[in-house]
Amino acid sequence: MTSVTDLYPVQSALAEVAREVEKKIDRLLPPVQGPEGRVIEAMRYGTLGGGKRIRPFLVVASADLFGVARTCSLRVAAAIEMVHSYSLIHDDLPCMDDDDLRRGQPTVHRKYDEATAVLAGDALLTFGFEVLSGEETHADPRVRLDLVSGLAMAVGSNGMVGGQMIDLQASGLNLDVQGITRLQHMKTGALLSYSAEAGAILGRAAQDKRLALKGYAQNLGLAFQIADDLLDIEGDEASMGKAIGKDAEAGKATLVGALGVERARLQAEMLIAQAIEHLETFGEQATLLRNIARFVINRST
Amino acid sequence: MTSVTDLYPVQSALAEVAREVEKKIDRLLPPVQGPEGRVIEAMRYGTLGGGKRIRPFLVVASADLFGVARTCSLRVAAAIEMVHSYSLIHDDLPCMDDDDLRRGQPTVHRKYDEATAVLAGDALLTFGFEVLSGEETHADPRVRLDLVSGLAMAVGSNGMVGGQMIDLQASGLNLDVQGITRLQHMKTGALLSYSAEAGAILGRAAQDKRLALKGYAQNLGLAFQIADDLLDIEGDEASMGKAIGKDAEAGKATLVGALGVERARLQAEMLIAQAIEHLETFGEQATLLRNIARFVINRST
């Protein structure tokens, strides 16, 4: 069992990375004059000022294992968080999940308008690739290319976008546990596991270490999703900063729905144990990654 | 003056590249089983089966100047055409230009639904980056990276997306000729000039040749836009395969609106002359690129 005190270092490490990545995004994406400034403003609104920044944390903590300079890992973390933000902005659109609130604030299409939200998402996705391909990301062009193609695969029709496509049809698909697991692996798992893998790519890690980190984050991603779904049922709207109970209402396919609360909770714990097992090869060095995994299923927001 | 007979080789060269790039896209993006297959289907619908394929033509004709293998240039051409298709799919959305027809067929959101159209656009944009970063594109990773970052800059908030953001606000902006020119450079010019530049990048061209091709395509892009706007006023709905007269109705900022038909036509001719001037350094070799430039302002669809 994890006591509350054990989680303090995780929370402060998360907060530190969140602060640093916020600064990095702010610098990479300064406001601009001119009529195109509106899309930059919406990009900044959609990606700055909140979020747990789990993906940036995974990039940085994983890169730390290989002694990668924080200037590099935070840049990659910022790129991935921008791409994550793109997915939230598009998922919140009226034609998708139709959400009015995100992190307690109006969603981008409510604050601006739908067209601006579509464009801000497009531009954040594009900018993610631009940042990764930039020289400051890493001196070795092969490393940058590896990051670019990894991101494309995590996002495209076999990753996040494909997952969202399945999710939108889920109420009519009658997915079994295997089908739901596949959906979650695509929708949430792909970008989370790429985040940890990106740290290994930056560190030019050996293949086995790279796969270990990827496997760790895949299990973590699924556990994270179960925890999210449990919070959607049991959480409280104010502390979550978004509407609660919407998933069940919308007939979304979740493991909690398929397994029931108790078995889903056990499944999440098992996944966390598996995630931690992947870290064995890193010994003591991976303590923070172990703790974040435990934190994921104990969080309340 | 260009006679009709001079245009025959251009039209057959265009048709040849269009056929080849169609085959390439079809191979890169095969239909898949499973519930995510819907997004692939919509991607295929939105990018196969039509279009003049001007961008692929620019890539291939420009790469031909440097003896680049067609397998490489067609791959890059396919990636760029997928990204162009993404922009059409998102621009056609109800919250943007709200178009029901494209190339004489229902737009993606009419054929499928809005959510699928948003996702298909996202996935095509992402897949463009994936294709460029793949090993088959070029053996040298620096060339691939150059292609990736060039595409990101042509698409992002300083390129196509920024241009669309301005365009959406244009009726309230009262743009002068300079403002409209800047808008067109971003919205249409950036991806067109990147297309010609991409051929030079693949050919590892010297900087002056790369800039010449980029300059050529920038002028061509602006002339192309004027020709499009003239067709929007004078063209006929059946042969254009889309609604006509919509731009003027929507209060869109066009050079034809700002300059009037006659001055706009003269301006387009001047731009074509400038475009052709950029090609001087290539001598006889660039005949096809010269002819396509003349074709652009003489076309009727």
XYZ file of C-alpha atoms in Angstrom:
602
model
C 0.000 0.000 0.000
C 1.031 3.557 -0.659
C 0.686 6.037 2.161
C -0.138 9.690 1.577
C 3.368 10.743 2.571
C 4.916 8.567 -0.132
C 2.984 10.560 -2.690
C 4.355 13.955 -1.673
C 7.547 13.690 -3.738
C 5.502 12.566 -6.751
C 3.171 15.489 -6.465
C 5.981 17.982 -6.108
C 7.902 16.375 -8.997
C 4.746 16.528 -11.122
C 4.225 20.155 -10.146
C 7.817 21.015 -10.987
C 7.637 19.482 -14.471
C 4.234 21.125 -14.996
C 5.744 24.533 -14.168
C 8.736 23.980 -16.431
C 6.707 22.710 -19.359
C 4.294 25.610 -18.965
C 7.219 28.024 -19.271
C 8.534 26.148 -22.303
C 5.181 26.221 -24.120
C 4.797 29.891 -23.269
C 8.179 30.633 -24.849
C 7.649 28.421 -27.906
C 4.252 29.946 -28.608
C 4.379 33.700 -27.943
C 1.301 35.813 -28.715
C 1.476 37.535 -32.118
C -0.053 40.678 -33.596
C -2.156 40.591 -36.720
C -5.416 38.849 -37.571
C -3.853 35.359 -37.363
C -3.110 36.189 -33.707
C -6.543 34.827 -32.808
C -5.513 31.249 -33.565
C -2.330 31.613 -31.492
C -4.387 33.031 -28.634
C -6.707 30.020 -28.823
C -3.716 27.660 -28.987
C -2.285 29.274 -25.855
C -5.661 29.162 -24.116
C -6.042 25.484 -24.952
C -2.613 24.386 -23.841
C -1.458 26.759 -21.080
C -2.796 27.108 -17.574
C -3.557 23.694 -16.236
C -3.636 19.985 -16.610
C -1.740 17.381 -14.676
C 0.951 17.241 -17.365
C 1.358 13.492 -16.977
C 2.783 13.131 -20.502
C 5.472 15.777 -19.977
C 6.316 14.114 -16.690
C 6.776 10.754 -18.405
C 9.042 12.290 -21.053
C 11.212 14.077 -18.518
C 11.406 11.285 -15.925
C 12.203 8.760 -18.622
C 14.833 10.994 -20.239
C 16.360 11.628 -16.805
C 17.195 7.901 -16.621
C 19.651 8.434 -19.466
C 21.038 11.766 -18.324
C 19.358 13.756 -21.108
C 19.606 17.546 -20.673
C 16.364 18.990 -19.375
C 16.376 21.647 -22.130
C 15.912 18.820 -24.636
C 13.437 16.717 -22.706
C 11.269 19.708 -21.789
C 11.119 20.716 -25.428
C 9.889 17.272 -26.402
C 7.524 17.317 -23.412
C 6.095 20.636 -24.599
C 5.588 19.275 -28.127
C 3.741 16.214 -26.818
C 1.593 18.295 -24.468
C 0.628 20.548 -27.384
C -0.448 17.471 -29.329
C -2.366 16.201 -26.299
C -4.073 19.606 -26.083
C -4.983 19.439 -29.781
C -6.769 16.154 -29.099
C -8.702 17.620 -26.165
C -9.769 20.671 -28.183
C -11.079 18.550 -31.059
C -12.646 15.946 -28.745
C -14.568 18.708 -26.943
C -16.167 20.002 -30.178
C -19.974 19.897 -30.464
C -19.737 17.252 -33.200
C -17.589 15.035 -30.930
C -18.107 14.882 -27.158
C -19.751 18.329 -26.981
C -18.138 19.519 -23.761
C -18.501 23.039 -22.382
C -15.940 22.769 -19.599
C -12.360 21.604 -19.420
C -10.206 22.074 -16.317
C -12.997 24.226 -14.883
C -12.835 26.697 -17.790
C -14.903 27.079 -20.964
C -13.614 24.768 -23.703
C -11.858 26.440 -26.653
C -14.922 26.415 -28.901
C -17.009 27.977 -26.115
C -14.400 30.639 -25.334
C -13.746 31.398 -29.044
C -15.849 29.622 -31.653
C -15.920 26.260 -33.401
C -13.890 27.306 -36.436
C -11.158 28.761 -34.243
C -11.148 25.588 -32.137
C -10.711 23.373 -35.202
C -7.867 25.582 -36.446
C -6.196 25.864 -33.035
C -6.196 22.060 -32.809
C -4.777 21.710 -36.317
C -2.069 24.248 -35.546
C -1.095 22.653 -32.214
C -0.792 19.251 -33.874
C 1.347 20.753 -36.633
C 3.457 22.745 -34.210
C 4.211 19.571 -32.255
C 5.919 18.173 -35.345
C 7.689 21.461 -35.996
C 9.132 21.568 -32.491
C 10.311 17.946 -32.622
C 12.026 18.456 -35.969
C 13.889 21.574 -34.771
C 17.641 21.450 -34.196
C 17.354 22.392 -30.529
C 15.517 19.138 -29.859
C 18.588 16.984 -30.405
C 21.854 17.301 -32.321
C 21.405 13.940 -34.074
C 18.905 14.155 -36.973
C 18.105 10.444 -36.632
C 16.924 11.017 -33.075
C 14.659 13.847 -34.216
C 13.269 11.731 -37.057
C 12.610 8.885 -34.653
C 10.662 11.301 -32.457
C 8.681 12.634 -35.422
C 7.663 9.263 -36.788
C 6.868 7.946 -33.306
C 4.551 10.889 -32.694
C 2.836 10.437 -36.055
C 2.158 6.791 -35.282
C 0.842 7.575 -31.784
C -1.578 10.157 -33.182
C -2.799 8.734 -36.508
C -5.488 6.250 -37.445
C -3.763 3.439 -35.524
C -3.398 5.652 -32.449
C -5.325 8.466 -30.831
C -7.424 9.404 -33.869
C -8.362 5.784 -34.579
C -9.257 5.351 -30.905
C -11.515 8.387 -30.953
C -13.156 7.054 -34.134
C -13.958 3.782 -32.357
C -15.070 5.612 -29.215
C -17.593 7.681 -31.179
C -19.186 4.507 -32.505
C -18.841 2.561 -29.259
C -22.487 2.701 -28.188
C -23.413 0.749 -31.333
C -20.468 -1.640 -31.317
C -21.112 -3.714 -28.204
C -17.380 -4.032 -27.514
C -16.192 -6.796 -25.222
C -13.373 -6.357 -22.703
C -10.787 -7.050 -25.382
C -12.364 -4.533 -27.748
C -12.517 -1.879 -25.043
C -8.911 -2.547 -24.069
C -7.851 -2.104 -27.684
C -9.842 1.143 -27.893
C -8.181 2.514 -24.740
C -4.723 1.447 -25.904
C -5.287 3.483 -29.043
C -7.123 6.463 -27.623
C -5.072 7.131 -24.479
C -2.329 4.525 -24.356
C -0.579 5.359 -27.614
C 0.405 8.921 -26.706
C 1.188 8.035 -23.087
C 3.481 5.192 -24.063
C 5.074 7.330 -26.762
C 5.791 9.943 -24.064
C 7.877 7.509 -22.025
C 9.439 6.118 -25.201
C 10.390 9.632 -26.314
C 12.589 9.963 -23.229
C 14.337 6.743 -24.233
C 14.725 7.943 -27.838
C 16.309 11.190 -26.621
C 18.631 9.130 -24.453
C 19.522 6.809 -27.355
C 18.577 3.973 -25.061
C 19.198 0.342 -25.991
C 16.177 -1.368 -27.539
C 15.323 -3.375 -24.395
C 15.208 -0.272 -22.209
C 13.146 1.582 -24.775
C 10.657 -1.284 -24.908
C 10.591 -1.523 -21.116
C 9.599 2.130 -20.810
C 7.034 1.763 -23.550
C 5.535 -1.295 -21.877
C 5.509 0.471 -18.529
C 3.570 3.413 -19.982
C 1.162 1.171 -21.875
C 0.072 -0.493 -18.657
C 0.059 2.838 -16.888
C -2.145 4.290 -19.632
C -4.781 1.632 -19.257
C -4.756 1.980 -15.455
C -4.952 5.735 -15.854
C -8.046 5.362 -18.030
C -9.743 3.074 -15.516
C -8.961 5.564 -12.749
C -10.444 8.320 -14.928
C -13.588 6.312 -15.533
C -13.937 5.573 -11.822
C -13.619 9.298 -11.115
C -16.256 9.958 -13.762
C -18.613 7.786 -11.717
C -17.511 8.661 -8.208
C -15.727 11.995 -8.567
C -17.077 15.386 -7.804
C -17.664 17.943 -10.521
C -15.993 20.861 -8.748
C -12.673 19.146 -8.118
C -12.600 17.505 -11.569
C -13.329 20.770 -13.366
C -15.544 19.053 -15.911
C -18.952 17.441 -16.182
C -19.274 14.129 -14.326
C -21.248 11.020 -15.248
C -21.279 12.010 -18.911
C -19.538 8.878 -20.134
C -22.110 6.464 -18.799
C -24.873 8.717 -20.114
C -23.277 8.827 -23.551
C -23.056 5.029 -23.609
C -19.238 5.184 -23.797
C -17.400 1.892 -23.699
C -15.350 1.791 -20.508
C -13.705 -1.057 -18.647
C -15.575 0.068 -15.546
C -18.826 -0.405 -17.431
C -17.760 -3.817 -18.731
C -16.185 -5.176 -15.536
C -18.032 -3.315 -12.801
C -16.383 -0.985 -10.272
C -14.727 -3.590 -8.094
C -13.194 -5.749 -10.799
C -12.115 -2.629 -12.690
C -10.356 -1.338 -9.585
C -8.554 -4.659 -9.162
C -7.636 -4.621 -12.847
C -6.133 -1.131 -12.459
C -4.051 -2.335 -9.501
C -2.832 -5.307 -11.489
C -1.894 -3.067 -14.383
C 0.089 -0.817 -12.080
C 1.936 -3.855 -10.708
C 2.758 -4.890 -14.288
C 3.846 -1.369 -15.149
C 6.229 -1.345 -12.207
C 7.614 -4.733 -13.173
C 8.750 -3.263 -16.507
C 10.949 -0.854 -14.552
C 13.046 -3.552 -12.878
C 15.930 -3.073 -15.292
C 16.367 0.518 -14.044
C 16.666 -0.336 -10.339
C 16.576 2.491 -7.800
C 16.783 5.136 -10.500
C 13.181 4.562 -11.514
C 11.648 5.295 -8.114
C 9.836 8.360 -9.368
C 8.290 6.446 -12.294
C 7.174 3.757 -9.835
C 5.609 6.323 -7.554
C 3.800 8.123 -10.331
C 2.262 4.808 -11.308
C 0.964 4.350 -7.772
C -0.197 7.941 -7.700
C -2.273 7.475 -10.852
C -4.711 5.101 -9.207
C -4.816 6.980 -5.909
C -5.519 10.447 -7.280
C -8.843 12.158 -6.752
C -8.750 14.678 -9.639
C 0.303 34.236 -75.902
C -0.162 30.553 -75.263
C -2.040 28.574 -77.844
C -4.240 25.629 -76.969
C -1.802 23.199 -78.569
C 1.028 24.362 -76.249
C -1.087 23.294 -73.310
C -1.531 19.701 -74.436
C 1.795 18.464 -73.020
C 1.053 20.227 -69.727
C -2.344 18.631 -69.446
C -1.022 15.182 -70.228
C 1.903 15.658 -67.805
C -0.542 16.800 -65.133
C -2.766 13.819 -65.835
C 0.181 11.439 -65.652
C 1.338 12.736 -62.260
C -2.285 12.727 -61.048
C -2.595 9.052 -61.989
C 0.703 8.135 -60.346
C 0.018 10.025 -57.141
C -3.452 8.493 -56.957
C -1.867 5.033 -57.103
C 0.673 6.010 -54.449
C -1.963 7.325 -52.035
C -4.078 4.230 -52.639
C -1.107 2.030 -51.700
C -0.050 4.110 -48.697
C -3.568 4.164 -47.294
C -5.215 0.779 -47.803
C -8.698 0.179 -46.372
C -8.658 -1.580 -42.996
C -11.079 -3.805 -41.134
C -12.318 -2.948 -37.659
C -14.284 -0.011 -36.293
C -11.441 2.466 -36.958
C -11.817 1.556 -40.642
C -14.417 4.302 -40.927
C -11.817 7.042 -40.537
C -9.549 5.425 -43.154
C -12.517 5.178 -45.514
C -13.219 8.879 -45.022
C -9.517 9.687 -45.536
C -9.557 7.755 -48.801
C -12.800 9.384 -49.886
C -11.378 12.841 -49.156
C -8.079 12.369 -50.913
C -8.610 9.871 -53.752
C -10.604 10.291 -56.930
C -10.032 13.746 -58.234
C -8.404 17.112 -58.014
C -5.971 18.713 -60.396
C -3.031 17.534 -58.259
C -1.117 20.754 -58.887
C 0.954 20.299 -55.709
C 2.078 16.771 -56.609
C 2.924 18.038 -60.061
C 5.122 20.790 -58.602
C 6.936 18.302 -56.367
C 7.595 15.866 -59.190
C 8.501 18.402 -61.878
C 10.806 20.212 -59.481
C 12.452 16.981 -58.289
C 12.877 15.893 -61.927
C 15.206 18.888 -62.423
C 17.659 17.210 -60.064
C 17.226 13.669 -61.307
C 15.394 12.474 -58.186
C 13.881 8.986 -58.496
C 10.149 9.145 -59.103
C 9.519 6.644 -56.289
C 10.800 9.276 -53.857
C 9.174 12.336 -55.379
C 5.807 10.619 -55.762
C 5.906 9.621 -52.106
C 6.499 13.213 -51.061
C 3.852 14.340 -53.551
C 1.368 11.925 -51.979
C 2.171 13.216 -48.482
C 1.635 16.824 -49.547
C -1.603 15.993 -51.366
C -2.886 14.262 -48.231
C -2.137 17.400 -46.247
C -3.839 19.527 -48.909
C -6.857 17.207 -48.656
C -6.903 17.583 -44.882
C -7.178 21.366 -45.336
C -10.061 21.014 -47.800
C -11.948 18.647 -45.490
C -11.641 20.999 -42.509
C -12.330 24.131 -44.595
C -15.550 22.559 -45.893
C -16.915 21.948 -42.357
C -20.173 23.687 -41.379
C -18.297 25.852 -38.842
C -15.869 27.004 -41.567
C -16.968 27.538 -45.179
C -19.943 25.156 -44.911
C -19.658 23.537 -48.325
C -21.767 20.579 -49.451
C -19.911 19.827 -52.667
C -16.271 19.330 -53.574
C -15.157 18.113 -56.992
C -18.822 17.457 -57.768
C -19.226 15.032 -54.867
C -20.617 15.441 -51.339
C -17.972 16.833 -48.987
C -16.608 14.437 -46.353
C -18.859 15.694 -43.556
C -21.906 15.319 -45.844
C -20.901 11.834 -46.973
C -19.983 10.705 -43.438
C -20.551 13.112 -40.550
C -18.830 16.075 -38.973
C -16.933 14.128 -36.332
C -15.575 11.714 -38.932
C -14.574 14.664 -41.137
C -12.655 16.325 -38.304
C -10.881 13.041 -37.520
C -10.163 12.211 -41.171
C -8.547 15.646 -41.557
C -6.498 15.184 -38.388
C -5.356 11.761 -39.545
C -4.426 12.909 -43.068
C -2.363 15.762 -41.645
C -0.632 13.365 -39.271
C -0.083 10.754 -41.959
C 1.594 13.366 -44.155
C 4.280 13.747 -41.497
C 4.548 9.994 -41.044
C 5.107 9.412 -44.755
C 7.752 12.153 -45.011
C 9.649 10.806 -42.021
C 9.722 7.241 -43.378
C 12.954 5.741 -44.669
C 11.609 5.163 -48.173
C 11.296 8.924 -48.640
C 15.050 9.500 -48.766
C 18.133 7.720 -47.469
C 19.518 10.848 -45.809
C 17.774 11.617 -42.499
C 18.615 15.307 -42.850
C 16.661 15.470 -46.086
C 13.656 13.870 -44.421
C 13.875 16.246 -41.468
C 14.099 19.197 -43.818
C 10.918 17.972 -45.504
C 9.140 17.514 -42.172
C 9.975 20.941 -40.780
C 9.200 22.613 -44.105
C 5.765 20.999 -44.158
C 5.073 22.013 -40.562
C 5.916 25.621 -41.349
C 3.776 25.641 -44.497
C 0.777 24.306 -42.569
C 0.940 25.992 -39.148
C -0.168 29.357 -37.820
C 2.214 31.212 -40.161
C 1.009 29.176 -43.133
C -2.221 27.578 -44.258
C -3.920 27.514 -40.829
C -3.032 31.149 -40.112
C -4.310 32.090 -43.567
C -7.619 30.336 -42.973
C -7.898 32.105 -39.593
C -7.508 35.484 -41.347
C -9.873 34.449 -44.137
C -12.618 33.603 -41.646
C -12.392 37.085 -40.180
C -11.858 38.828 -43.521
C -15.319 40.330 -43.883
C -14.706 42.363 -40.723
C -11.068 43.235 -41.395
C -11.325 45.510 -44.428
C -8.035 44.199 -45.799
C -6.211 46.275 -48.395
C -4.377 44.748 -51.370
C -1.297 44.139 -49.244
C -3.348 42.452 -46.519
C -5.152 40.253 -49.034
C -1.859 39.333 -50.691
C -0.452 38.299 -47.319
C -3.580 36.246 -46.608
C -3.291 34.430 -49.950
C 0.427 33.838 -49.485
C -0.360 32.107 -46.218
C -3.546 30.300 -47.152
C -2.614 28.944 -50.596
C 0.925 30.094 -51.334
C 2.710 28.431 -48.421
C 1.851 24.834 -49.346
C 2.258 25.459 -53.096
C 5.693 26.974 -52.667
C 6.669 24.240 -50.236
C 5.665 21.699 -52.905
C 8.184 23.063 -55.400
C 10.745 23.500 -52.619
C 10.261 19.876 -51.556
C 11.477 18.753 -54.977
C 14.611 20.845 -54.457
C 15.092 19.441 -50.948
C 14.850 15.875 -52.309
C 17.399 16.819 -54.964
C 19.731 18.373 -52.376
C 19.710 21.448 -54.572
C 22.008 24.405 -53.924
C 20.373 27.175 -51.911
C 19.909 29.501 -54.917
C 18.055 26.856 -56.911
C 15.903 25.976 -53.945
C 14.980 29.624 -53.460
C 14.321 30.049 -57.183
C 11.808 27.194 -57.146
C 10.222 28.528 -53.985
C 9.919 32.019 -55.477
C 8.486 30.570 -58.666
C 5.802 28.705 -56.771
C 4.991 31.699 -54.554
C 4.149 33.805 -57.590
C 2.360 30.889 -59.172
C 0.303 30.414 -56.011
C -0.939 33.976 -55.999
C -1.770 33.829 -59.722
C -3.512 30.512 -59.124
C -5.658 32.107 -56.424
C -6.625 35.013 -58.680
C -7.547 32.548 -61.435
C -9.648 30.620 -58.908
C -11.421 33.781 -57.800
C -12.102 34.752 -61.422
C -13.570 31.300 -62.014
C -15.692 31.733 -58.900
C -17.215 34.804 -60.560
C -17.264 33.684 -64.174
C -17.065 29.918 -64.037
C -19.881 27.494 -64.383
C -21.017 25.331 -61.507
C -21.163 22.070 -63.442
C -17.600 22.185 -64.749
C -16.175 23.460 -61.424
C -17.923 20.766 -59.381
C -18.645 23.172 -56.550
C -20.914 26.102 -55.745
C -20.072 29.295 -57.639
C -20.288 32.933 -56.499
C -20.062 31.869 -52.849
C -16.928 33.887 -52.098
C -18.402 37.231 -53.063
C -21.577 36.349 -51.153
C -19.578 35.432 -48.066
C -17.692 38.736 -48.217
C -14.385 36.895 -48.710
C -11.337 39.057 -49.295
C -10.080 38.377 -52.809
C -7.742 40.305 -55.060
C -10.453 40.246 -57.707
C -12.765 42.004 -55.265
C -10.107 44.557 -54.339
C -8.709 45.221 -57.826
C -11.660 44.469 -60.098
C -11.707 41.773 -62.770
C -9.520 43.490 -65.337
C -6.719 44.639 -63.046
C -6.756 41.287 -61.268
C -6.351 39.501 -64.576
C -3.393 41.727 -65.480
C -1.916 41.133 -62.038
C -2.179 37.365 -62.544
C -0.388 37.651 -65.870
C 2.361 39.717 -64.288
C 2.749 37.156 -61.510
C 3.092 34.372 -64.053
C 5.793 36.369 -65.858
C 7.625 36.782 -62.553
C 7.202 33.098 -61.761
C 8.753 32.174 -65.091
C 11.626 34.584 -64.541
C 12.614 32.611 -61.427
C 13.134 29.580 -63.663
C 15.836 31.164 -65.811
C 18.617 29.377 -63.948
C 17.204 26.020 -65.108
C 17.149 26.819 -68.851
C 15.364 24.417 -71.176
C 14.912 21.838 -68.446
C 12.166 23.876 -66.823
C 9.866 24.018 -69.851
C 7.167 21.993 -68.139
C 7.189 24.253 -65.065
C 6.910 27.281 -67.374
C 3.999 25.751 -69.220
C 2.135 24.800 -66.083
C 2.407 28.416 -64.964
C 0.796 29.569 -68.227
C -1.793 26.818 -67.917
C -2.813 27.997 -64.462
C -4.252 31.267 -65.714
C -5.775 29.792 -68.854
C -7.636 26.908 -67.230
C -11.416 26.832 -67.069
C -11.901 24.416 -64.136
